[in-house]
Amino acid sequence: MPLSLLRPSHFPLAVIGVAACSQTETLSSTFSQFNASLLDIFPSGAIFPLARTCFVFEESDGDTTLDLTECPPGLVVLPSMMGNKKLYIGTLLADLCSQILGEVGVLVQAMESPLGNEYLNASLMPILPPLSDIPSPLDRGDSTIQLTSHNSQPEMSRASFNLTAPPPMKRNVSSGPAFRQSTLGIQAPKKRLSTIGTSSSHGRLYKVLGDFFLLAGRIEDATIWYMEAIQLFRGSNDSVWHAATLEGMATILIIEAWSAGHGLHDSTVPSKEPWVEVCEKLTQATALYHKSSTSDGEQIHSLLTYLFCSCVLRHSFLLYSVWSAKGWGPPAFTAMLQPGTRPYFPATLSSMHHDAWVDLERLSSISGVSRSSISATLSQLHGPWLLHLGPRERVSILEAMASIYSCLGYMRKEAYILREVLGCLLDLMVCGREEDGFSDPSSVASSAGLGIQPMSGVGAGWGNVGVRLSESVDGNGSILRLLVYVCQVLGIDLEAVQMINSVDRVASLANDKESILKYEEEIIEGFQEPYGWPELQVGVVREAVAVAEALPGEQCHVFLPRNDKNSLSDFPSVAQFALSSLKILQSVLSPGDQFHLYSTSTRALITASRRGDARSVEYWSGRPVISIELAPLPSVRLPIEKPWSAIQLKFGDPTPLLQGRDPFLYNPRKAMVDKEKSLVVENEHLDFLVLLQNPYIFDLELEKVSLSTSGVEFDSESVRVVIPANSVHQVILSGKALQSGVLTIRGCIVQALGGVSREYILPLYSNEEEQKHLRKRGLQACEAGRAKHPGLASFAGDKERRLNVTQGIIEQSTTPSFRFLECKVVPEQPLLRIRRTSVTHGALMLYDGESSTIRLTIDNISSIPVNFLRLAFEDSTIAHAQQILAEGNLSVYDTYETEHDLINRPVFSWTSDESRPIAPNQNLTLTLSCFGKVGCTHGTIHISYAHLAHQTSAPEVFYLRQVSYPLTVTVYHMLECCNMEILPFPSYAGTAHKTSHPREGVTKELVVDQSSGWCLFSIEVRNTYGLPFDVKFERIRDGVTVTSIFATIPPGSMSRLAIPLNKIVLSEEQLSRPIPTLSDRQFVVTKTSLSEAEARTQRELFWYREELFKSVCGHWQETGGVRTGELSLRGQRLTLPMLKELRLETVEVTVGLAMCEDEGSSLQQSGTKYSLKSSEFIHLCTRITNLSGGMSRLLQRFCVF
């Protein structure tokens, strides 16, 4: 034991054994067992322990009879009948102390001999041989060791051992306060140098004497010997012993100060702090240890390093004790006396937050010891010389350093030291495996201290099967917690990815409040500022993963392949650390590091799962889900919600046609429906488009991705997805709703490879939530730019706590109420398809005004019958007409013409008589009419259908589906009508005839002779097409064609056709009616202000024009063909001259000439001309006919020309 003389206080002075002796045991056997146990602990021939004794307690059963005559020396028997054993044991302990002091005297006597002193000065760390090998000194009488009796306590008035005083000192020795005993003194100096030897120095001997006096409690004697030793060491190069002597002096100063504090001596007022002198001596000792040099082996270097580190730690603990106790005093002594490497924190400060900067600086101000001075003293420990220490001593010293740094609030320095502690522990584990044969290179490839040791005696017959020898996993948790703490100080949260047990593997939907709070935390994490030094953090996470890989794993007694290199790792922790590093440091990790961490975690999770480990990790790759939306349903499967009142709407109602889909300018129900949920059908396939992201450089494999839903039951299928590196990937998740109701899509449930499922919600932001997030981002931006936080004050956790104080006001005022994507599931609906049609390639070609038919056959391919069928049509001319009607800029006349064209001349039409129920797997053929209209380019046939269940009360809404058939329409414009004219057509005598049938449609009271008035209708027809057409105009009376006129118009030619028409007369009642509107609009505003006469004229023109178009119509037919159509006259205008010729007057006047009755002759008449003789009297006959229905007063005047 090289330090036994340099540091005797580090060795046990005595050993006490305690034994119980039974009837079957003897005292000699008990003493033999005691000596054997001592040999296992202390080598034979060692100086220490100086005394040893064994207390044997007799059992109290009454049958034990011990032979006390056989009691060997060093064995003390305590009979069972002894009453006060405590008092007796105290006496035995006093005897043991006397024995120790006696043995010290013997040891000192041996060192005083010439040979002993030569041994003491033979090397830097001397070791004495057995004391029997050292002869006694010649003047034995002068140095007789006075030992006290072994049977009684030594007297306090005499010394336990007396040594001669040192040679006369050449200086004045002033000893500090110490124990003063009248009988305790130093003998008169004697000349004894000749007995010791002239070749050896006395300094080491004096230093050892001072140590023994100090252990004996004789501080004054120890001080004298220490001072003499220092005087001798100053002139020599024995710096190690010199430094050890200074440490002893520092210890004496502490004891003297402690004694003064307890009133054991007269107190004096010091000129400076008591601990200052102690620090000075320890500083000198540290310097002496540091400059010591030796050429001895590695063991001496290890001991020197240990002495140096012990001195620095003693100095640091002294300063820390004064600092933590708020100055010099009893609390400081209490802190210095606490055992262990963990610094003691006084009780007066235990309730303080000692990691708060203000509290720590307050301690520095009160105590007079700054944290920086303690840290500077402690920093002397760290250096390459630590490598000379053994692993256990190195761990102990580094642990003490880290503890002091932690108490001082230097967290990053503590983390730096703890990293080295972890390195030492890793070396111990690896070396331990090598000593046990766990990493035999012939059996398995080595990897960072991990391996599998084959069974002893295993030969080639075992093949590729090996046995994993189990290692103890005790202490794994502590090392992992140490790793987590070190990384947390450096800004790395190794527990960012939580580890979950197997009982929690099933992903359960959290309530709305928990989900929203978790979602808020994830959003806030995205705006946090980065913390720490990226390069340092990357290096630390590499070390953390390596340490976790080196830890022994769970003991699984199974046969494993020999090439399983990681059989001793703590696999879930490896995966947790690697994935947490990926999650936290993704922006600073290089591609190689990212791939390494991901591959390491994947292998660890697969191996842990294969070995039945119940632990796993949650999903780690941030928020993978960017968006979720319902894939648009095909138009044939899309359900449409309609009010029940739509069933009562008559087929052919022009209101939707004229004003679009809704008859009102503003419909609140429509505004509400547009914002409602998406409609889906029960038990039908649904697709959801989910957008996933992968911010890493490797392909991210997700074992399971499924929808998270609530509401009605939803059968969803999970999929396995591989997201390419650094990309956004879209995946389709399918399923079907099994019930009708509301289906809520909360988000997605994601499970990474080997991990645990986790739900990620994806709410829909409202304006309120969006404003709240903007406020949070603004607060964080304000906090980040307001001030710079020094050192650890910029740690993300501290900033988050400070920010939460500000955010608390907002959190209390706003309650999160997120909405999710919702779908309204309607009951099952039938499904129709268009099986065939009579239109080729969906193209329809017509002439202007031509009428044709098409046939559509529809099939019911569902299991639900169709009992409601409606058809609606759309073409390219409707939208433009509806737009100009909605603008309201047309005159009343133009409005009527536009509405008339939409209603009476539709491109497609259908009679509802063909509608009938369609059973499952049955079909129905529909016949539709088509009309050629110039300007129509395309059209669509919409077939709406539904299954209306019979219910006692009518529901508010029902649901239908729609199948559409688009058509391409081509209309050829070939004939144009223009220049309509109405000319007078006079009546000739003898052509008039009377009729008793009045004209219907004009007035029932009007009796008109058809010969009373005629007009001539003429119009020009131009053929702009390349084929000739036959044109026919008909005069219609009572719906029957009366007269017609034909003409064939060649291509590019124009012909005028004329046909006589009866004049028309309308009653005042008919003419007083306003021009009607065919729509049911709420407001019709007249934009022009007309006088009464102008308004009457406008009405007359309108109503007479309508009657004209009822009397004449035009048709065309392809020359030599069968295609026919209508020739429209709606584009022609009626002018006032035309109106004058068309209108029949209300009074008919007939004038004629006749001879007088007495003349007896008649006049010669030729048509309307009469031949008269001059100077003859004739009669002028006038006939006035009232054609109106009422009495008329007339005034007759004759004018002769």
Tab-separated table of C-alpha atoms in Angstrom, residues 668-798:
chain	number	residue	atom	x	y	z
A	668	PRO	CA	-81.898	32.117	-47.374
A	669	ARG	CA	-82.374	28.369	-47.588
A	670	LYS	CA	-80.046	28.223	-50.561
A	671	ALA	CA	-77.395	30.211	-48.706
A	672	MET	CA	-77.654	27.772	-45.816
A	673	VAL	CA	-77.506	24.666	-47.956
A	674	ASP	CA	-74.389	25.819	-49.773
A	675	LYS	CA	-72.456	25.836	-46.473
A	676	GLU	CA	-73.680	22.499	-45.205
A	677	LYS	CA	-71.717	19.274	-45.006
A	678	SER	CA	-70.761	17.161	-47.981
A	679	LEU	CA	-73.333	14.526	-48.840
A	680	VAL	CA	-72.333	10.879	-49.109
A	681	VAL	CA	-74.393	7.708	-49.355
A	682	GLU	CA	-74.568	4.922	-46.833
A	683	ASN	CA	-72.682	1.695	-47.669
A	684	GLU	CA	-70.988	3.235	-50.679
A	685	HIS	CA	-67.257	3.518	-51.294
A	686	LEU	CA	-65.631	6.832	-50.279
A	687	ASP	CA	-62.139	8.101	-51.066
A	688	PHE	CA	-60.281	10.652	-48.970
A	689	LEU	CA	-57.202	12.420	-50.318
A	690	VAL	CA	-54.568	12.670	-47.568
A	691	LEU	CA	-51.458	14.760	-48.143
A	692	LEU	CA	-48.401	13.501	-46.211
A	693	GLN	CA	-44.959	15.077	-45.881
A	694	ASN	CA	-41.461	13.711	-45.343
A	695	PRO	CA	-38.832	16.375	-44.490
A	696	TYR	CA	-35.968	13.882	-44.216
A	697	ILE	CA	-33.401	12.703	-46.762
A	698	PHE	CA	-34.476	9.068	-46.518
A	699	ASP	CA	-37.640	7.327	-47.598
A	700	LEU	CA	-40.020	7.303	-44.646
A	701	GLU	CA	-41.942	4.058	-44.301
A	702	LEU	CA	-45.259	4.195	-42.480
A	703	GLU	CA	-46.569	0.848	-41.394
A	704	LYS	CA	-50.148	2.022	-41.077
A	705	VAL	CA	-52.069	5.117	-42.096
A	706	SER	CA	-55.818	5.206	-41.450
A	707	LEU	CA	-58.563	7.739	-40.900
A	708	SER	CA	-59.602	8.885	-37.449
A	709	THR	CA	-63.361	9.356	-37.433
A	710	SER	CA	-66.205	9.906	-35.030
A	711	GLY	CA	-69.941	9.940	-35.352
A	712	VAL	CA	-71.462	7.164	-37.411
A	713	GLU	CA	-69.626	3.874	-37.785
A	714	PHE	CA	-67.062	4.015	-40.571
A	715	ASP	CA	-65.304	1.004	-42.045
A	716	SER	CA	-61.869	2.260	-43.070
A	717	GLU	CA	-58.934	0.344	-44.460
A	718	SER	CA	-55.399	1.193	-43.362
A	719	VAL	CA	-52.630	1.341	-45.935
A	720	ARG	CA	-48.856	0.971	-45.850
A	721	VAL	CA	-47.104	3.990	-47.327
A	722	VAL	CA	-43.524	4.829	-48.264
A	723	ILE	CA	-43.057	8.604	-48.548
A	724	PRO	CA	-40.154	9.586	-50.800
A	725	ALA	CA	-37.370	11.691	-49.328
A	726	ASN	CA	-37.921	15.455	-49.063
A	727	SER	CA	-41.301	15.343	-50.726
A	728	VAL	CA	-45.026	15.637	-50.263
A	729	HIS	CA	-46.950	12.485	-51.065
A	730	GLN	CA	-50.650	11.991	-51.617
A	731	VAL	CA	-52.349	8.805	-50.516
A	732	ILE	CA	-55.949	7.700	-50.961
A	733	LEU	CA	-57.717	6.233	-47.919
A	734	SER	CA	-60.922	4.380	-48.651
A	735	GLY	CA	-63.859	3.261	-46.581
A	736	LYS	CA	-67.615	3.368	-46.298
A	737	ALA	CA	-70.109	4.656	-43.778
A	738	LEU	CA	-72.265	1.877	-42.336
A	739	GLN	CA	-75.036	4.103	-41.000
A	740	SER	CA	-76.784	7.294	-41.904
A	741	GLY	CA	-75.993	10.393	-39.896
A	742	VAL	CA	-73.006	12.721	-39.522
A	743	LEU	CA	-69.493	11.406	-40.176
A	744	THR	CA	-66.685	13.523	-38.678
A	745	ILE	CA	-63.137	13.186	-40.032
A	746	ARG	CA	-60.892	14.168	-37.121
A	747	GLY	CA	-57.584	13.406	-38.783
A	748	CYS	CA	-55.334	10.409	-39.337
A	749	ILE	CA	-53.902	7.608	-37.208
A	750	VAL	CA	-50.275	7.110	-38.195
A	751	GLN	CA	-47.925	4.319	-37.165
A	752	ALA	CA	-44.281	4.249	-38.126
A	753	LEU	CA	-42.350	1.063	-38.654
A	754	GLY	CA	-42.042	-0.701	-35.291
A	755	GLY	CA	-43.728	2.160	-33.426
A	756	VAL	CA	-47.062	2.834	-31.794
A	757	SER	CA	-50.063	4.383	-33.462
A	758	ARG	CA	-50.791	8.029	-32.804
A	759	GLU	CA	-53.686	10.248	-33.787
A	760	TYR	CA	-53.059	13.562	-35.525
A	761	ILE	CA	-56.108	15.779	-35.705
A	762	LEU	CA	-56.593	18.253	-38.508
A	763	PRO	CA	-59.192	20.876	-37.548
A	764	LEU	CA	-60.730	23.413	-39.845
A	765	TYR	CA	-59.784	26.963	-38.952
A	766	SER	CA	-62.458	29.530	-38.400
A	767	ASN	CA	-61.739	33.250	-38.337
A	768	GLU	CA	-61.592	33.198	-34.560
A	769	GLU	CA	-58.999	30.422	-34.368
A	770	GLU	CA	-56.952	32.037	-37.113
A	771	GLN	CA	-56.834	35.302	-35.197
A	772	LYS	CA	-55.798	33.484	-32.034
A	773	HIS	CA	-52.873	31.790	-33.765
A	774	LEU	CA	-51.810	35.095	-35.254
A	775	ARG	CA	-51.751	36.599	-31.755
A	776	LYS	CA	-49.626	33.734	-30.470
A	777	ARG	CA	-47.149	34.096	-33.276
A	778	GLY	CA	-46.987	37.822	-32.652
A	779	LEU	CA	-46.271	37.275	-28.958
A	780	GLN	CA	-43.495	34.829	-29.717
A	781	ALA	CA	-41.970	37.160	-32.275
A	782	CYS	CA	-42.115	40.012	-29.768
A	783	GLU	CA	-40.519	37.896	-27.036
A	784	ALA	CA	-37.784	36.682	-29.356
A	785	GLY	CA	-36.729	40.113	-30.500
A	786	ARG	CA	-37.182	42.072	-27.290
A	787	ALA	CA	-34.014	41.011	-25.448
A	788	LYS	CA	-31.114	38.617	-25.765
A	789	HIS	CA	-31.045	35.963	-23.053
A	790	PRO	CA	-27.527	35.151	-21.881
A	791	GLY	CA	-26.284	31.614	-21.464
A	792	LEU	CA	-28.784	29.088	-20.178
A	793	ALA	CA	-31.413	31.803	-19.824
A	794	SER	CA	-32.087	31.281	-23.512
A	795	PHE	CA	-33.054	27.671	-22.898
A	796	ALA	CA	-36.260	26.841	-24.709
A	797	GLY	CA	-37.999	25.580	-21.573
A	798	ASP	CA	-37.329	28.793	-19.640
